[in-house]
Coordinates of C-alpha atoms in Angstrom, one line a residue:
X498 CA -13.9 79.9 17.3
X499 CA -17.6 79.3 16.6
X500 CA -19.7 81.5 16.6
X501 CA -23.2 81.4 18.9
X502 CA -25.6 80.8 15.9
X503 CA -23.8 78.0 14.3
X504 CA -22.9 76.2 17.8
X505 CA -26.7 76.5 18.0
X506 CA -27.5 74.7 14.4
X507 CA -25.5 72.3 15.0
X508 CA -26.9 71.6 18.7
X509 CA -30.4 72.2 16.8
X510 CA -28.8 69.2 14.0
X511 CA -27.9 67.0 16.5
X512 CA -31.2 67.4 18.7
X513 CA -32.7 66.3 15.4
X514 CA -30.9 63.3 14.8
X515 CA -31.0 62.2 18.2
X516 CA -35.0 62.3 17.7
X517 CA -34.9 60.2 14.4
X518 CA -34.1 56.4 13.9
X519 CA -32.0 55.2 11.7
X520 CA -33.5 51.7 11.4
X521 CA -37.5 51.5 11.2
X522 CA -39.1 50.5 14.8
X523 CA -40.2 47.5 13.3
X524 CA -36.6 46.4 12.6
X525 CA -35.4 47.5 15.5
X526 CA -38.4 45.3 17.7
X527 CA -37.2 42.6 15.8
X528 CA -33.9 42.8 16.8
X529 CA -34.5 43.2 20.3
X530 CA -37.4 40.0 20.2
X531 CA -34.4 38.2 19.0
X532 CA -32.0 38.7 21.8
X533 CA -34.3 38.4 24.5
X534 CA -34.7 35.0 23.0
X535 CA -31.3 33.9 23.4
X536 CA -31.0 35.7 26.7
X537 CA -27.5 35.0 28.9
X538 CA -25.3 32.3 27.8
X539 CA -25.3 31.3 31.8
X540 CA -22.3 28.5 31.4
X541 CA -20.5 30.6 29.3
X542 CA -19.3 29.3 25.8
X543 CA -21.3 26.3 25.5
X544 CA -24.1 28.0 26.3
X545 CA -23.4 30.7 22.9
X546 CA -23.4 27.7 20.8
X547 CA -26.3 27.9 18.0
X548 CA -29.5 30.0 17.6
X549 CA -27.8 31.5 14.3
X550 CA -29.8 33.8 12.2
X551 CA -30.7 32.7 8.7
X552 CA -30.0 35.0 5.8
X553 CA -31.9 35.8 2.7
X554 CA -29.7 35.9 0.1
X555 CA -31.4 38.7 -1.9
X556 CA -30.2 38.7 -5.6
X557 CA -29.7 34.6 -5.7
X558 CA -33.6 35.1 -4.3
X559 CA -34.4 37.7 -7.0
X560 CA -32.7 35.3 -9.9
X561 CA -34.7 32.6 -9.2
X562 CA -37.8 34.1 -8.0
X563 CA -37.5 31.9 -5.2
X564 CA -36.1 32.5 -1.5
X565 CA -33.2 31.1 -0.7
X566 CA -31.9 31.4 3.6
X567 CA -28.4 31.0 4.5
X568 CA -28.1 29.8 8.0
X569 CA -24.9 31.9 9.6
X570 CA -23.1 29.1 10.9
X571 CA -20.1 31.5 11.1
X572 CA -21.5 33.5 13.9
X573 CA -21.3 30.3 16.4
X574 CA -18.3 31.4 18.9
X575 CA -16.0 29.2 17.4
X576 CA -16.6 30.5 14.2
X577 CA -18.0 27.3 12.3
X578 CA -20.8 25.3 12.4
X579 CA -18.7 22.5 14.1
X580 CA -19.5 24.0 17.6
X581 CA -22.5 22.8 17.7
X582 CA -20.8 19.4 16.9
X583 CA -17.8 19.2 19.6
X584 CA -20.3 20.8 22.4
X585 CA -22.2 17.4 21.5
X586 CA -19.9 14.7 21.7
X587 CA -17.9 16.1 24.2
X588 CA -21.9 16.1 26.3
X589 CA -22.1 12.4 24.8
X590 CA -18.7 11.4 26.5
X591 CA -19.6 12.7 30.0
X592 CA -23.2 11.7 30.0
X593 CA -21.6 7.7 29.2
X594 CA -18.7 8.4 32.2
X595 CA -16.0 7.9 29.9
X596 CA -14.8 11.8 30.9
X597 CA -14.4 12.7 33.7
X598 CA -12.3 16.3 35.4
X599 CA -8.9 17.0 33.7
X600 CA -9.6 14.1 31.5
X601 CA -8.3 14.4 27.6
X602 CA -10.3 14.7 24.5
X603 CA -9.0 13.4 21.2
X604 CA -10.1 13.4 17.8
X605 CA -9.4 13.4 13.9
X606 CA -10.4 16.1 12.2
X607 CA -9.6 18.1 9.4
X608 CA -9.8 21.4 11.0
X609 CA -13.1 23.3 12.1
X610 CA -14.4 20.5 14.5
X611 CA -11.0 20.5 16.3
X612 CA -11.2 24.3 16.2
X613 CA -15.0 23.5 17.9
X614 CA -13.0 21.0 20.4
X615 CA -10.6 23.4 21.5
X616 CA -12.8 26.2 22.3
X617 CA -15.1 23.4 24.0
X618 CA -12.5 22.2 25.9
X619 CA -10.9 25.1 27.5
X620 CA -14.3 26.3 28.4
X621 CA -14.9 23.0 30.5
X622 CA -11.0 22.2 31.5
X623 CA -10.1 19.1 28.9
X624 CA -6.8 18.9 27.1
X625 CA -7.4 18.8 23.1
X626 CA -5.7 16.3 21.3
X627 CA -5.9 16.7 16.9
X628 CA -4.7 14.7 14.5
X629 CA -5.6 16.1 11.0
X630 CA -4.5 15.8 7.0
X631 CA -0.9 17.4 6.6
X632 CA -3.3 19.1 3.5
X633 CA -5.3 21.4 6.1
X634 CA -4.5 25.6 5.7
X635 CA -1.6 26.8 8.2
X636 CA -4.1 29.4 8.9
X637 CA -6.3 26.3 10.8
X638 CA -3.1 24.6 12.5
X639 CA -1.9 27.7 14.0
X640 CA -5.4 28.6 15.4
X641 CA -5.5 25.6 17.1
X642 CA -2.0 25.3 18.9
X643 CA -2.9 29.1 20.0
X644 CA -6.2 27.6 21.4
X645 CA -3.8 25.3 23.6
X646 CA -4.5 21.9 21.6
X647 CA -1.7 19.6 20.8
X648 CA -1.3 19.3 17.0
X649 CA -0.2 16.3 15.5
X650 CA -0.5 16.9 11.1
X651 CA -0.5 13.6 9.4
X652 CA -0.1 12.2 5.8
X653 CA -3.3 12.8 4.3
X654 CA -3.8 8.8 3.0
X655 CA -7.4 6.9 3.0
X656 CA -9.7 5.6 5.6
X657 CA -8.8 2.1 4.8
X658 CA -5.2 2.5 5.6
X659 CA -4.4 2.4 9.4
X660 CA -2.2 5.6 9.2
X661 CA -5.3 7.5 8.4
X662 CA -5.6 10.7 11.0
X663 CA -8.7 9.0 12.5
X664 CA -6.9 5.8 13.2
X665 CA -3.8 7.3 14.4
X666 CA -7.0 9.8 16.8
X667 CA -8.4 6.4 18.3
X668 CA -4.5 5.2 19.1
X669 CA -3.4 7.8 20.9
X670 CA -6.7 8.2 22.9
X671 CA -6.4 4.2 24.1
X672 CA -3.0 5.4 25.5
X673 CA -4.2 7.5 27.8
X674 CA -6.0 7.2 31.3
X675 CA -9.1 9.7 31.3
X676 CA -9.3 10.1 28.1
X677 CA -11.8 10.1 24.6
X678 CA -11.7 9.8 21.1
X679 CA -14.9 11.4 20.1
X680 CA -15.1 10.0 16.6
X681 CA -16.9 12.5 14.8
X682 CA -17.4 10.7 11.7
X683 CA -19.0 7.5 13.4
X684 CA -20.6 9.2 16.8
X685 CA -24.0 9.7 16.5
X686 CA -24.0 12.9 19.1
X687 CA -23.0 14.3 16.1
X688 CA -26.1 13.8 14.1
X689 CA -28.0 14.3 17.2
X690 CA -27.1 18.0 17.2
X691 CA -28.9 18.8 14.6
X692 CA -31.8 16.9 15.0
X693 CA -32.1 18.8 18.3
X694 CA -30.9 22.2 18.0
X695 CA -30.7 23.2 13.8
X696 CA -33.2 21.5 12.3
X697 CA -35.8 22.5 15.1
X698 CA -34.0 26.7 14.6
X699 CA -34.9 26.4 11.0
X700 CA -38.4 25.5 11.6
X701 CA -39.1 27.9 13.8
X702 CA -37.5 30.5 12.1
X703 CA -39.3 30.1 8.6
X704 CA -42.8 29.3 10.7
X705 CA -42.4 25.6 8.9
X706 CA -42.8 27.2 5.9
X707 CA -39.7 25.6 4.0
X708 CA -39.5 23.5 1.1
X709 CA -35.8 22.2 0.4
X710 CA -32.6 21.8 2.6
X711 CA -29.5 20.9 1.1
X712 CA -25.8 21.0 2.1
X713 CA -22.4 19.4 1.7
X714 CA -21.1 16.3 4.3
X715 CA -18.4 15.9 6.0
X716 CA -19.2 13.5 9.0
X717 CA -22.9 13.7 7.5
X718 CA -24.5 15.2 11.6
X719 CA -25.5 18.0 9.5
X720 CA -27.2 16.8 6.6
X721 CA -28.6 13.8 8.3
X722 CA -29.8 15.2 11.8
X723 CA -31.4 18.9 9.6
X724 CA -33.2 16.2 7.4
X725 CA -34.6 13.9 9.7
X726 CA -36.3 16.7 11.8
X727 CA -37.5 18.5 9.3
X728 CA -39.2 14.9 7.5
X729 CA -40.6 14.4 10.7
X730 CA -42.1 17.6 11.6
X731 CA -42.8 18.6 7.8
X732 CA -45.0 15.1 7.4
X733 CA -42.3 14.3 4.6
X734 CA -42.9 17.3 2.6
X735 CA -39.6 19.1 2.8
X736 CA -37.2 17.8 0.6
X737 CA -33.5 16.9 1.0
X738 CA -30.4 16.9 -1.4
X739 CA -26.7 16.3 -0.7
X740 CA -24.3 19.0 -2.1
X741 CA -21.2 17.0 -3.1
X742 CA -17.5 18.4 -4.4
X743 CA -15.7 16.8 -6.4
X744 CA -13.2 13.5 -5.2
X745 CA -16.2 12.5 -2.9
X746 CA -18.2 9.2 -3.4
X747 CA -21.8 10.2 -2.2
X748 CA -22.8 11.8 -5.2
X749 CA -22.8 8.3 -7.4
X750 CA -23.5 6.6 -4.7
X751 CA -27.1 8.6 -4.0
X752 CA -27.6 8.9 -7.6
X753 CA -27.1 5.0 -8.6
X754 CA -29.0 4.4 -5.6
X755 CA -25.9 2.8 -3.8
X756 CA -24.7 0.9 -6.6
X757 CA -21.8 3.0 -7.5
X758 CA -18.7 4.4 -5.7
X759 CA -16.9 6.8 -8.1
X760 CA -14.0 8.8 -6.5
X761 CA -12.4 10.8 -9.6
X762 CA -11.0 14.2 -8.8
X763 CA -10.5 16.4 -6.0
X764 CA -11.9 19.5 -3.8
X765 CA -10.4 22.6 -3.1
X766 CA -12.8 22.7 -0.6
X767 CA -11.9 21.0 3.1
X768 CA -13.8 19.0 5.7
X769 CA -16.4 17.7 3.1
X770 CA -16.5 15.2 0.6
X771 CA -16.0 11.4 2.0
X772 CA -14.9 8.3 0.9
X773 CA -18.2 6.2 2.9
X774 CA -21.2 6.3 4.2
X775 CA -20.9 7.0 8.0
X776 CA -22.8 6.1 10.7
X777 CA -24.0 9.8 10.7
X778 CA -25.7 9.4 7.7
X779 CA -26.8 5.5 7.5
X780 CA -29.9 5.8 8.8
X781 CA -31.0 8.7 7.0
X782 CA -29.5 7.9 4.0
X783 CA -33.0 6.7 2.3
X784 CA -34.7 10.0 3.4
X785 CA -32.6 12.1 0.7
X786 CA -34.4 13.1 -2.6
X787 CA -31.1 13.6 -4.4
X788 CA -27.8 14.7 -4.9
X789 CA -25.9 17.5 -6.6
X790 CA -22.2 17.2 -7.7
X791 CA -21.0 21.0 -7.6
X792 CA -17.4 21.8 -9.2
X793 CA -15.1 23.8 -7.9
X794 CA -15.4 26.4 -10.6
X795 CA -18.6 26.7 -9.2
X796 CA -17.5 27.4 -6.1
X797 CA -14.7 29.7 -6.2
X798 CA -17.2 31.8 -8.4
X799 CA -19.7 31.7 -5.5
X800 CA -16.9 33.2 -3.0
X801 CA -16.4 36.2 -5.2
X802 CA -20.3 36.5 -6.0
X803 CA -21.4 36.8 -2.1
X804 CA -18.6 38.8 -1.0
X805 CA -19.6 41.6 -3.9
X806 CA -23.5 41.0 -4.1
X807 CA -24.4 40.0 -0.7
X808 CA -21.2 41.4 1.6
X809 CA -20.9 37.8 2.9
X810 CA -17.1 36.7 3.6
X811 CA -17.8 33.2 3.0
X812 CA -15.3 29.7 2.8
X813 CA -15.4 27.2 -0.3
X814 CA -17.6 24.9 1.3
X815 CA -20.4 27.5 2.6
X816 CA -20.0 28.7 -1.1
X817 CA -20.4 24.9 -2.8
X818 CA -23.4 25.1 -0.4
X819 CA -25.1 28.2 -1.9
X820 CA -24.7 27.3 -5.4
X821 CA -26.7 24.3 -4.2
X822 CA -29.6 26.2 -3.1
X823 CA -29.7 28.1 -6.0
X824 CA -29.6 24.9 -8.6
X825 CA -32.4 23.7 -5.8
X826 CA -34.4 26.4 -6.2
X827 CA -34.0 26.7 -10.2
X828 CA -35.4 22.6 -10.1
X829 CA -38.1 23.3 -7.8
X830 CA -39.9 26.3 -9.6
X831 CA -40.5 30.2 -8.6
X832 CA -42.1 30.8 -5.1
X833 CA -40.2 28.0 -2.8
X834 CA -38.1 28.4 0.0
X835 CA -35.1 26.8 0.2
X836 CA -32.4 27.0 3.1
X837 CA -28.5 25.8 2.9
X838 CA -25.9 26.4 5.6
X839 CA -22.9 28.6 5.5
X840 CA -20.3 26.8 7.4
X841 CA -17.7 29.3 8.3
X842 CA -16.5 32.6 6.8
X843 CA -13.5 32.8 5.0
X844 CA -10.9 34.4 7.5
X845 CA -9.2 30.9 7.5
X846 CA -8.6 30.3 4.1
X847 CA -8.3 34.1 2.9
X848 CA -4.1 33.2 1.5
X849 CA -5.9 30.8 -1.0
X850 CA -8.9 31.9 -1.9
X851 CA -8.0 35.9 -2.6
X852 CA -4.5 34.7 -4.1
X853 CA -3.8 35.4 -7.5
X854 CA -0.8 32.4 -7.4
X855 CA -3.0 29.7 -5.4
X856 CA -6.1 30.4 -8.3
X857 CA -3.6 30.0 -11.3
X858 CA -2.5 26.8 -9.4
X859 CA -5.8 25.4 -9.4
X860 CA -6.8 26.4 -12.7
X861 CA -9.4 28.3 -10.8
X862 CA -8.5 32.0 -12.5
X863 CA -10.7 32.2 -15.5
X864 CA -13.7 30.9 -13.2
X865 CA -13.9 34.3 -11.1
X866 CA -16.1 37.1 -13.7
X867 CA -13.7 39.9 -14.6
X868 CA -15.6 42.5 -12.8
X869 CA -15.1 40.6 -9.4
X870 CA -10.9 39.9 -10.3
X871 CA -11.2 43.3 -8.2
X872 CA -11.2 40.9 -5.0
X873 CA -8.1 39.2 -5.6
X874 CA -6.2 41.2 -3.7
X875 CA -3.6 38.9 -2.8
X876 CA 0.0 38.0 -4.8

């Protein structure tokens, strides 16, 4: 039994930190600024697409003397930065009557855009139809069958051959009455995403005062759409760089100034790296200031590093993306601002990354610092 005078102290304790808060006012202000901007998502899903916070990444900021944002594409509903994507063209395919009610949306993708389609199209009544590389995690495949989309994996062979998962996308859709492929690589609602919801976010939320984007391509909406609003609205004065893996073309070809098409390697990273130039990404193509080629050493090494130093639970490619920004910032100089995009987090690709078998396999081992082997929890 208590006794009177302690149930008092600790009423009198409690009383006290009822009275105190934990956060400063200002932060707390803040927070509450920021959700009466985004206010009810009224149609549901769609409408919880975008207006992700960015993220200083505080030591990579400290070790450069520069500050480098992360945009937290992972907080989308769908998890990705693809949402923002599949809302899009899905939009596109309605506004042009080519979907109409209980029609069928298909597409080739290899993995977070279909994962963005399916959510999109249960939360507007389409069937989802994906055809992706046979390469793609289990983890991304199982997600989508449980969202209700109709899985077809593929040989994972190139975009010139006609058994490619994009050819085999546009097939299937041709057989069907009511029904789209929404050709993410080549449909330009893609790149018009950005250019009118992320770019015009990242603007706002540094007050224009940015000096550097970069990130990695996929279909190239990101990279292309971010960089042509923010030339626009900057006057030219923020510059732009593609973040390449290895196995991917873009870096030579940016860097020879489209004279060269070099393909050597591969990625352990997945949805970016390509073969072409899209239609994305021709017309802002000549806009870029340069290119970085990022290894997967690199990479991996970044996972580790924001999980331990920044608590961020972040994929390969978010991770190829934030060593960019940092080899950004080191070429421009102390006191810029530079911002990247993490893609998605790592729940989707945790049985590779954190596995002590799958990093042997790649060679990958000896590129995570010993005091971070603590993370590799996994067999």
């Amino acid at each position: 039994m208590f006794r009177p005078t302690a149930i008092r102290r600790i009423a009198a304790t409690a009383s006290r930190m009822n009275s105190q808060t934990i956060q400063s006012p200002q932060i707390l202000d803040h927070a509450l600024e920021i959700s009466s901007a985004q206010k009810i998502a009224e149609r549901g899903f769609i409408d919880a697409i975008g207006k992700t916070p960015l993220i200083r990444l505080n030591r990579l900021s400290a070790e450069t003397s520069c500050t480098i944002l992360g945009k937290a594409e992972f907080q989308n509903p769908g998890g990705s930065i693809k949402d923002r994507a599949a809302l899009y063209v899905v939009l596109a395919a309605e506004k042009a009557s080519l979907l109409s009610a209980g029609g069928t949306v298909v597409e080739g993708t290899a993995g977070n855009t279909g994962i963005g389609l399916a959510h999109v199209c249960r939360a507007k009544g389409y069937k989802c139809v994906i055809y992706m590389p046979n390469t793609q995690s289990q983890g991304k495949i199982d997600l989508l069958r449980l969202l209700g989309a109709e899985v077809h994996p593929v040989p994972a062979v190139p975009f010139d051959n006609p058994e490619n998962y994009n050819h085999q996308a546009k097939r299937h859709a041709e057989h069907l009455e009511n029904a789209v492929w929404t050709n993410q690589f080549d449909n330009t609602a893609n790149r018009q995403a950005h250019i009118e919801t992320t770019g015009p976010e990242i603007w706002a939320q540094t007050q224009g005062r940015i000096d550097a984007f970069t990130c990695s391509t996929g279909t190239a909406g990101t990279l292309a759409g971010v960089t042509r609003f923010l030339k626009e609205k900057s006057g030219g004065t923020v510059k732009s760089f593609l973040a390449d893996p290895p196995g991917s073309v873009l870096y030579s070809y940016i860097s020879s100034g489209g004279k060269l098409e070099d393909r050597s390697g591969s990625s352990i990273t997945e949805g970016i790296g390509q073969g072409r130039v899209t239609d994305n990404l021709k017309p802002d193509i000549d806009l870029l200031d340069g290119a970085l080629h990022i290894s997967d050493e690199k990479s991996i090494e970044m996972v580790y590093r924001c999980l331990d130093e920044e608590g961020l639970y972040l994929g390969a490619s978010s991770c190829l993306n934030v060593v960019a920004a940092k080899e950004v910032a080191e070429k421009l100089g102390p006191g810029h601002t530079v911002v990247t995009m993490l893609c998605d987090g790592a729940y989707r690709y945790a049985d590779r990354l954190f596995s002590r078998k799958w990093l042997e396999e790649k060679k990958l081992l000896t590129a995570i610092p010993k005091h971070l082997e603590k993370y590799i929890v996994l067999p």
